[in-house]
Amino acid sequence: MTELRDKYEVVIGLEVHAQLKTKSKIFAPDSTEFGNEQNTQISPITLGMPGVLPVLNKECVNMGILLGLALNCEIPSRCKFDRKQYFYPDLPKGYQISQYDEPICVNGYINVKGKRIGITRAHLEEDAGKLVHVGAAGINGATYSLVDLNRAGTPLLEIVSEPDMRSSEEARNYMEELREIVRYLGVCDGNLEEGSMRCDANISIMPKGSKEFGTRAEIKNVNSFSALQRAIEYEIDRQIEIVEEGGQVVQETRLWDDNLKETRSMRGKEDAHDYRYFPEPDLMPLEISREWVEEIRAKMPELPEAKRQRYMGLGLSEYDACVIVEQMPLALFFDKVLELGATPKIAVNFIMGEIAAYLKENKVEITDTKLTPENLAELISLIEKGTISNNIGKQILVEDMITNGEKASAIVERKGLSQISDEGAIKAVVEKVVNSHPKEIEAYKNGKTNLLGFFVGQVMKETKGRANPKTVNELVRQILEG
């Protein structure tokens, strides 16, 4: 298949639905809280009862504008809502209120690992309900299906990319960057597993060198980054096999089955005319003033890409910067430590070392520990002043500060861990250690200079790590070469 793949170019575009973190629905006052009992967050508006009218939630518009600005989109001065007509059991009104030809955001882009991915549009719409299949994992084989309308009417912002991605890896990177952006903005929690961020992938192939895109298939039911990559890889191979055997790819919607690791046909892929869009008669067009847009722009937080660049400007490696930015609570913690005057290099060594190891081992966030930015900044200050050694700092960080929240200075005083910097006191220990290892002295003088580390280690062991390492190193060298 690798040789066959070399004959084709893959074209990928993603449609990402981000569930907005509002307390109520986009056109109704019902709660949007996740995980409550079925059909307890509904109202006559959600159910589409006769005589009820939708009322637009302004916070949804604010979040839409904010995300649009973060995606470098143009925010038109006017947008409107439309009815998207289709029938499905979880759509109580028989249509979905969405945006068609006048969306809230247009013509944007984001940079992903050095490549610009275009954003065609981002539009506001309401979510549908959810079908619960009894007796099977999906509708196939189910005894019967139930409808839960708690999710119906939940606000979504659908972000439609240009078909600019050329591999499953690029698609995953784009999706990961998008999730970081929505989380930093606070407009969506980005949990793919809970469905608050969902992705449909449009995939086609064309011969290398061709400028005409092939027939695309849309892949649904992708609920993780790894599943997105697997689904795209499978679909690429499926389409290549069809073309190589002389067949034609059919425009359709396909469902990804992550257990079977395959896509299967769900329905024919609809075009816009199939939905019979027309302007929503119960909602006036929305006028968005420049003042409104600029007011929201002024509240824009630092975005992930800008944060990564700032960290690298402070001397962090690209890898360290990316890892920290990926975990927003950790990035906010790191920023606070820097604000308190800590040296970036020492701070990042602790965060990427002992702290990251603790978080991974215990499967927690930094906010779940008792470590505060103030305490870590104080610990770093004690090390820089020479009050304690770096090794002692690591020891008390793991043993006391992360789990107990105790201040570094209090731990040092309680345990008597202050660093020994008095040269006379250290020299006495060095002489004792050196004189007790005559064979090693002789070996050192015969050219085994790497034994210097052995003597330094013995002195540090003798002083329980409290001796100033730099002073120990100098004195050991002096005595051995004296």
PDB file of N, CA and C in Angstrom, residues 22-98:
ATOM      1  N   THR A  22     -21.576  27.762  27.999  1.00  0.00           N
ATOM      2  CA  THR A  22     -22.573  28.658  28.577  1.00  0.00           C
ATOM      3  C   THR A  22     -23.394  27.882  29.596  1.00  0.00           C
ATOM      4  N   LYS A  23     -24.042  28.599  30.496  1.00  0.00           N
ATOM      5  CA  LYS A  23     -24.859  27.933  31.512  1.00  0.00           C
ATOM      6  C   LYS A  23     -26.214  27.520  30.961  1.00  0.00           C
ATOM      7  N   SER A  24     -26.674  28.227  29.932  1.00  0.00           N
ATOM      8  CA  SER A  24     -27.975  27.896  29.348  1.00  0.00           C
ATOM      9  C   SER A  24     -27.837  27.708  27.843  1.00  0.00           C
ATOM     10  N   LYS A  25     -28.881  27.191  27.228  1.00  0.00           N
ATOM     11  CA  LYS A  25     -28.843  26.836  25.809  1.00  0.00           C
ATOM     12  C   LYS A  25     -28.862  28.075  24.917  1.00  0.00           C
ATOM     13  N   ILE A  26     -28.653  27.862  23.630  1.00  0.00           N
ATOM     14  CA  ILE A  26     -28.489  29.000  22.728  1.00  0.00           C
ATOM     15  C   ILE A  26     -29.795  29.760  22.491  1.00  0.00           C
ATOM     16  N   PHE A  27     -30.936  29.059  22.527  1.00  0.00           N
ATOM     17  CA  PHE A  27     -32.211  29.742  22.279  1.00  0.00           C
ATOM     18  C   PHE A  27     -33.238  29.508  23.388  1.00  0.00           C
ATOM     19  N   ALA A  28     -32.829  28.864  24.486  1.00  0.00           N
ATOM     20  CA  ALA A  28     -33.752  28.532  25.579  1.00  0.00           C
ATOM     21  C   ALA A  28     -33.024  28.645  26.912  1.00  0.00           C
ATOM     22  N   PRO A  29     -33.781  28.799  28.015  1.00  0.00           N
ATOM     23  CA  PRO A  29     -33.139  28.971  29.327  1.00  0.00           C
ATOM     24  C   PRO A  29     -32.702  27.672  30.000  1.00  0.00           C
ATOM     25  N   ASP A  30     -32.872  26.522  29.341  1.00  0.00           N
ATOM     26  CA  ASP A  30     -32.528  25.236  29.956  1.00  0.00           C
ATOM     27  C   ASP A  30     -31.034  25.145  30.264  1.00  0.00           C
ATOM     28  N   SER A  31     -30.712  24.387  31.310  1.00  0.00           N
ATOM     29  CA  SER A  31     -29.312  24.173  31.699  1.00  0.00           C
ATOM     30  C   SER A  31     -28.573  23.331  30.656  1.00  0.00           C
ATOM     31  N   THR A  32     -27.278  23.590  30.525  1.00  0.00           N
ATOM     32  CA  THR A  32     -26.431  22.800  29.620  1.00  0.00           C
ATOM     33  C   THR A  32     -25.523  21.839  30.390  1.00  0.00           C
ATOM     34  N   GLU A  33     -25.759  21.661  31.686  1.00  0.00           N
ATOM     35  CA  GLU A  33     -24.888  20.816  32.510  1.00  0.00           C
ATOM     36  C   GLU A  33     -24.844  19.384  31.977  1.00  0.00           C
ATOM     37  N   PHE A  34     -23.640  18.826  31.977  1.00  0.00           N
ATOM     38  CA  PHE A  34     -23.439  17.476  31.429  1.00  0.00           C
ATOM     39  C   PHE A  34     -23.704  16.399  32.485  1.00  0.00           C
ATOM     40  N   GLY A  35     -24.318  15.294  32.052  1.00  0.00           N
ATOM     41  CA  GLY A  35     -24.409  14.113  32.908  1.00  0.00           C
ATOM     42  C   GLY A  35     -25.644  14.011  33.777  1.00  0.00           C
ATOM     43  N   ASN A  36     -26.617  14.903  33.614  1.00  0.00           N
ATOM     44  CA  ASN A  36     -27.829  14.821  34.434  1.00  0.00           C
ATOM     45  C   ASN A  36     -28.803  13.763  33.885  1.00  0.00           C
ATOM     46  N   GLU A  37     -29.844  13.488  34.666  1.00  0.00           N
ATOM     47  CA  GLU A  37     -30.835  12.484  34.271  1.00  0.00           C
ATOM     48  C   GLU A  37     -31.467  12.868  32.936  1.00  0.00           C
ATOM     49  N   GLN A  38     -31.753  11.853  32.125  1.00  0.00           N
ATOM     50  CA  GLN A  38     -32.273  12.090  30.786  1.00  0.00           C
ATOM     51  C   GLN A  38     -33.555  12.925  30.805  1.00  0.00           C
ATOM     52  N   ASN A  39     -33.646  13.821  29.837  1.00  0.00           N
ATOM     53  CA  ASN A  39     -34.848  14.625  29.592  1.00  0.00           C
ATOM     54  C   ASN A  39     -35.295  15.441  30.800  1.00  0.00           C
ATOM     55  N   THR A  40     -34.329  15.944  31.569  1.00  0.00           N
ATOM     56  CA  THR A  40     -34.641  16.836  32.693  1.00  0.00           C
ATOM     57  C   THR A  40     -34.221  18.275  32.399  1.00  0.00           C
ATOM     58  N   GLN A  41     -33.545  18.496  31.275  1.00  0.00           N
ATOM     59  CA  GLN A  41     -33.089  19.845  30.911  1.00  0.00           C
ATOM     60  C   GLN A  41     -33.740  20.263  29.597  1.00  0.00           C
ATOM     61  N   ILE A  42     -35.068  20.266  29.626  1.00  0.00           N
ATOM     62  CA  ILE A  42     -35.837  20.582  28.424  1.00  0.00           C
ATOM     63  C   ILE A  42     -36.928  21.588  28.768  1.00  0.00           C
ATOM     64  N   SER A  43     -37.471  22.202  27.729  1.00  0.00           N
ATOM     65  CA  SER A  43     -38.542  23.194  27.889  1.00  0.00           C
ATOM     66  C   SER A  43     -39.368  23.182  26.609  1.00  0.00           C
ATOM     67  N   PRO A  44     -40.488  23.886  26.593  1.00  0.00           N
ATOM     68  CA  PRO A  44     -41.278  23.944  25.352  1.00  0.00           C
ATOM     69  C   PRO A  44     -40.472  24.452  24.153  1.00  0.00           C
ATOM     70  N   ILE A  45     -39.482  25.343  24.415  1.00  0.00           N
ATOM     71  CA  ILE A  45     -38.666  25.855  23.303  1.00  0.00           C
ATOM     72  C   ILE A  45     -37.790  24.733  22.751  1.00  0.00           C
ATOM     73  N   THR A  46     -37.131  24.007  23.639  1.00  0.00           N
ATOM     74  CA  THR A  46     -36.281  22.892  23.213  1.00  0.00           C
ATOM     75  C   THR A  46     -37.089  21.847  22.449  1.00  0.00           C
ATOM     76  N   LEU A  47     -38.311  21.592  22.909  1.00  0.00           N
ATOM     77  CA  LEU A  47     -39.153  20.564  22.289  1.00  0.00           C
ATOM     78  C   LEU A  47     -39.838  21.048  21.019  1.00  0.00           C
ATOM     79  N   GLY A  48     -39.735  22.346  20.709  1.00  0.00           N
ATOM     80  CA  GLY A  48     -40.359  22.876  19.505  1.00  0.00           C
ATOM     81  C   GLY A  48     -41.871  22.879  19.566  1.00  0.00           C
ATOM     82  N   MET A  49     -42.430  23.162  20.751  1.00  0.00           N
ATOM     83  CA  MET A  49     -43.883  23.183  20.902  1.00  0.00           C
ATOM     84  C   MET A  49     -44.493  24.362  20.134  1.00  0.00           C
ATOM     85  N   PRO A  50     -45.723  24.229  19.678  1.00  0.00           N
ATOM     86  CA  PRO A  50     -46.363  25.310  18.915  1.00  0.00           C
ATOM     87  C   PRO A  50     -46.446  26.608  19.722  1.00  0.00           C
ATOM     88  N   GLY A  51     -46.169  27.710  19.063  1.00  0.00           N
ATOM     89  CA  GLY A  51     -46.340  29.025  19.685  1.00  0.00           C
ATOM     90  C   GLY A  51     -45.134  29.558  20.428  1.00  0.00           C
ATOM     91  N   VAL A  52     -44.094  28.755  20.631  1.00  0.00           N
ATOM     92  CA  VAL A  52     -42.914  29.240  21.362  1.00  0.00           C
ATOM     93  C   VAL A  52     -41.915  29.860  20.389  1.00  0.00           C
ATOM     94  N   LEU A  53     -41.129  30.808  20.902  1.00  0.00           N
ATOM     95  CA  LEU A  53     -40.155  31.506  20.066  1.00  0.00           C
ATOM     96  C   LEU A  53     -38.761  31.415  20.677  1.00  0.00           C
ATOM     97  N   PRO A  54     -37.746  31.271  19.841  1.00  0.00           N
ATOM     98  CA  PRO A  54     -36.373  31.238  20.347  1.00  0.00           C
ATOM     99  C   PRO A  54     -35.895  32.637  20.723  1.00  0.00           C
ATOM    100  N   VAL A  55     -35.046  32.716  21.750  1.00  0.00           N
ATOM    101  CA  VAL A  55     -34.404  33.985  22.138  1.00  0.00           C
ATOM    102  C   VAL A  55     -32.897  33.732  22.154  1.00  0.00           C
ATOM    103  N   LEU A  56     -32.154  34.506  21.376  1.00  0.00           N
ATOM    104  CA  LEU A  56     -30.714  34.277  21.234  1.00  0.00           C
ATOM    105  C   LEU A  56     -29.967  34.608  22.524  1.00  0.00           C
ATOM    106  N   ASN A  57     -29.120  33.687  22.962  1.00  0.00           N
ATOM    107  CA  ASN A  57     -28.266  33.861  24.134  1.00  0.00           C
ATOM    108  C   ASN A  57     -27.061  34.723  23.731  1.00  0.00           C
ATOM    109  N   LYS A  58     -26.954  35.928  24.283  1.00  0.00           N
ATOM    110  CA  LYS A  58     -25.891  36.856  23.883  1.00  0.00           C
ATOM    111  C   LYS A  58     -24.505  36.312  24.183  1.00  0.00           C
ATOM    112  N   GLU A  59     -24.383  35.518  25.258  1.00  0.00           N
ATOM    113  CA  GLU A  59     -23.066  34.985  25.620  1.00  0.00           C
ATOM    114  C   GLU A  59     -22.527  34.070  24.523  1.00  0.00           C
ATOM    115  N   CYS A  60     -23.423  33.394  23.810  1.00  0.00           N
ATOM    116  CA  CYS A  60     -22.989  32.553  22.688  1.00  0.00           C
ATOM    117  C   CYS A  60     -22.355  33.409  21.594  1.00  0.00           C
ATOM    118  N   VAL A  61     -22.944  34.557  21.355  1.00  0.00           N
ATOM    119  CA  VAL A  61     -22.398  35.475  20.346  1.00  0.00           C
ATOM    120  C   VAL A  61     -21.035  35.990  20.793  1.00  0.00           C
ATOM    121  N   ASN A  62     -20.929  36.371  22.067  1.00  0.00           N
ATOM    122  CA  ASN A  62     -19.638  36.850  22.590  1.00  0.00           C
ATOM    123  C   ASN A  62     -18.545  35.794  22.415  1.00  0.00           C
ATOM    124  N   MET A  63     -18.885  34.548  22.755  1.00  0.00           N
ATOM    125  CA  MET A  63     -17.901  33.465  22.625  1.00  0.00           C
ATOM    126  C   MET A  63     -17.564  33.198  21.164  1.00  0.00           C
ATOM    127  N   GLY A  64     -18.563  33.296  20.301  1.00  0.00           N
ATOM    128  CA  GLY A  64     -18.325  33.096  18.872  1.00  0.00           C
ATOM    129  C   GLY A  64     -17.375  34.135  18.307  1.00  0.00           C
ATOM    130  N   ILE A  65     -17.577  35.388  18.708  1.00  0.00           N
ATOM    131  CA  ILE A  65     -16.691  36.463  18.252  1.00  0.00           C
ATOM    132  C   ILE A  65     -15.281  36.255  18.798  1.00  0.00           C
ATOM    133  N   LEU A  66     -15.177  35.910  20.085  1.00  0.00           N
ATOM    134  CA  LEU A  66     -13.866  35.709  20.708  1.00  0.00           C
ATOM    135  C   LEU A  66     -13.087  34.596  19.999  1.00  0.00           C
ATOM    136  N   LEU A  67     -13.755  33.471  19.751  1.00  0.00           N
ATOM    137  CA  LEU A  67     -13.073  32.367  19.082  1.00  0.00           C
ATOM    138  C   LEU A  67     -12.731  32.744  17.643  1.00  0.00           C
ATOM    139  N   GLY A  68     -13.628  33.463  16.994  1.00  0.00           N
ATOM    140  CA  GLY A  68     -13.352  33.915  15.630  1.00  0.00           C
ATOM    141  C   GLY A  68     -12.106  34.783  15.560  1.00  0.00           C
ATOM    142  N   LEU A  69     -11.955  35.689  16.516  1.00  0.00           N
ATOM    143  CA  LEU A  69     -10.765  36.546  16.552  1.00  0.00           C
ATOM    144  C   LEU A  69      -9.507  35.715  16.789  1.00  0.00           C
ATOM    145  N   ALA A  70      -9.610  34.716  17.664  1.00  0.00           N
ATOM    146  CA  ALA A  70      -8.458  33.849  17.940  1.00  0.00           C
ATOM    147  C   ALA A  70      -8.066  33.038  16.708  1.00  0.00           C
ATOM    148  N   LEU A  71      -9.031  32.786  15.825  1.00  0.00           N
ATOM    149  CA  LEU A  71      -8.773  32.041  14.590  1.00  0.00           C
ATOM    150  C   LEU A  71      -8.464  32.977  13.426  1.00  0.00           C
ATOM    151  N   ASN A  72      -8.196  34.251  13.744  1.00  0.00           N
ATOM    152  CA  ASN A  72      -7.827  35.251  12.730  1.00  0.00           C
ATOM    153  C   ASN A  72      -8.920  35.439  11.676  1.00  0.00           C
ATOM    154  N   CYS A  73     -10.174  35.281  12.095  1.00  0.00           N
ATOM    155  CA  CYS A  73     -11.308  35.420  11.180  1.00  0.00           C
ATOM    156  C   CYS A  73     -11.748  36.876  11.053  1.00  0.00           C
ATOM    157  N   GLU A  74     -12.435  37.145   9.966  1.00  0.00           N
ATOM    158  CA  GLU A  74     -13.162  38.407   9.839  1.00  0.00           C
ATOM    159  C   GLU A  74     -14.504  38.228  10.551  1.00  0.00           C
ATOM    160  N   ILE A  75     -14.926  39.271  11.258  1.00  0.00           N
ATOM    161  CA  ILE A  75     -16.234  39.241  11.919  1.00  0.00           C
ATOM    162  C   ILE A  75     -17.146  40.195  11.152  1.00  0.00           C
ATOM    163  N   PRO A  76     -18.042  39.676  10.306  1.00  0.00           N
ATOM    164  CA  PRO A  76     -18.914  40.553   9.517  1.00  0.00           C
ATOM    165  C   PRO A  76     -19.794  41.423  10.417  1.00  0.00           C
ATOM    166  N   SER A  77     -20.214  42.551   9.887  1.00  0.00           N
ATOM    167  CA  SER A  77     -21.062  43.454  10.670  1.00  0.00           C
ATOM    168  C   SER A  77     -22.493  42.925  10.786  1.00  0.00           C
ATOM    169  N   ARG A  78     -22.808  41.908   9.983  1.00  0.00           N
ATOM    170  CA  ARG A  78     -24.155  41.327  10.042  1.00  0.00           C
ATOM    171  C   ARG A  78     -24.052  39.813   9.848  1.00  0.00           C
ATOM    172  N   CYS A  79     -24.802  39.084  10.667  1.00  0.00           N
ATOM    173  CA  CYS A  79     -24.948  37.641  10.435  1.00  0.00           C
ATOM    174  C   CYS A  79     -26.409  37.281  10.679  1.00  0.00           C
ATOM    175  N   LYS A  80     -26.815  36.126  10.211  1.00  0.00           N
ATOM    176  CA  LYS A  80     -28.213  35.719  10.402  1.00  0.00           C
ATOM    177  C   LYS A  80     -28.286  34.220  10.653  1.00  0.00           C
ATOM    178  N   PHE A  81     -29.457  33.788  11.096  1.00  0.00           N
ATOM    179  CA  PHE A  81     -29.682  32.367  11.367  1.00  0.00           C
ATOM    180  C   PHE A  81     -30.613  31.777  10.310  1.00  0.00           C
ATOM    181  N   ASP A  82     -30.451  30.474  10.078  1.00  0.00           N
ATOM    182  CA  ASP A  82     -31.225  29.782   9.049  1.00  0.00           C
ATOM    183  C   ASP A  82     -31.754  28.461   9.593  1.00  0.00           C
ATOM    184  N   ARG A  83     -32.796  27.980   8.961  1.00  0.00           N
ATOM    185  CA  ARG A  83     -33.327  26.663   9.308  1.00  0.00           C
ATOM    186  C   ARG A  83     -32.715  25.608   8.384  1.00  0.00           C
ATOM    187  N   LYS A  84     -32.130  24.605   8.995  1.00  0.00           N
ATOM    188  CA  LYS A  84     -31.544  23.480   8.265  1.00  0.00           C
ATOM    189  C   LYS A  84     -32.504  22.306   8.431  1.00  0.00           C
ATOM    190  N   GLN A  85     -33.176  21.926   7.351  1.00  0.00           N
ATOM    191  CA  GLN A  85     -34.270  20.964   7.439  1.00  0.00           C
ATOM    192  C   GLN A  85     -33.774  19.526   7.238  1.00  0.00           C
ATOM    193  N   TYR A  86     -33.996  18.702   8.215  1.00  0.00           N
ATOM    194  CA  TYR A  86     -33.796  17.261   8.030  1.00  0.00           C
ATOM    195  C   TYR A  86     -34.544  16.540   9.141  1.00  0.00           C
ATOM    196  N   PHE A  87     -34.818  15.252   8.915  1.00  0.00           N
ATOM    197  CA  PHE A  87     -35.565  14.492   9.924  1.00  0.00           C
ATOM    198  C   PHE A  87     -34.640  13.496  10.601  1.00  0.00           C
ATOM    199  N   TYR A  88     -34.698  13.488  11.917  1.00  0.00           N
ATOM    200  CA  TYR A  88     -34.010  12.473  12.717  1.00  0.00           C
ATOM    201  C   TYR A  88     -34.698  12.453  14.074  1.00  0.00           C
ATOM    202  N   PRO A  89     -34.805  11.323  14.726  1.00  0.00           N
ATOM    203  CA  PRO A  89     -35.570  11.240  15.979  1.00  0.00           C
ATOM    204  C   PRO A  89     -35.103  12.194  17.073  1.00  0.00           C
ATOM    205  N   ASP A  90     -33.795  12.564  17.064  1.00  0.00           N
ATOM    206  CA  ASP A  90     -33.292  13.434  18.137  1.00  0.00           C
ATOM    207  C   ASP A  90     -33.407  14.914  17.799  1.00  0.00           C
ATOM    208  N   LEU A  91     -34.136  15.246  16.718  1.00  0.00           N
ATOM    209  CA  LEU A  91     -34.320  16.645  16.318  1.00  0.00           C
ATOM    210  C   LEU A  91     -35.798  16.993  16.462  1.00  0.00           C
ATOM    211  N   PRO A  92     -36.214  17.464  17.632  1.00  0.00           N
ATOM    212  CA  PRO A  92     -37.653  17.573  17.920  1.00  0.00           C
ATOM    213  C   PRO A  92     -38.412  18.544  17.022  1.00  0.00           C
ATOM    214  N   LYS A  93     -37.766  19.605  16.547  1.00  0.00           N
ATOM    215  CA  LYS A  93     -38.489  20.587  15.725  1.00  0.00           C
ATOM    216  C   LYS A  93     -38.623  20.151  14.268  1.00  0.00           C
ATOM    217  N   GLY A  94     -37.796  19.169  13.867  1.00  0.00           N
ATOM    218  CA  GLY A  94     -37.786  18.792  12.453  1.00  0.00           C
ATOM    219  C   GLY A  94     -36.850  19.673  11.652  1.00  0.00           C
ATOM    220  N   TYR A  95     -36.184  20.588  12.300  1.00  0.00           N
ATOM    221  CA  TYR A  95     -35.150  21.421  11.662  1.00  0.00           C
ATOM    222  C   TYR A  95     -34.184  21.874  12.751  1.00  0.00           C
ATOM    223  N   GLN A  96     -33.001  22.265  12.324  1.00  0.00           N
ATOM    224  CA  GLN A  96     -31.974  22.770  13.233  1.00  0.00           C
ATOM    225  C   GLN A  96     -31.740  24.240  12.914  1.00  0.00           C
ATOM    226  N   ILE A  97     -31.686  25.076  13.954  1.00  0.00           N
ATOM    227  CA  ILE A  97     -31.343  26.483  13.725  1.00  0.00           C
ATOM    228  C   ILE A  97     -29.825  26.582  13.636  1.00  0.00           C
ATOM    229  N   SER A  98     -29.360  27.026  12.466  1.00  0.00           N
ATOM    230  CA  SER A  98     -27.931  27.112  12.195  1.00  0.00           C
ATOM    231  C   SER A  98     -27.658  28.425  11.459  1.00  0.00           C
TER     232      SER A  98
END
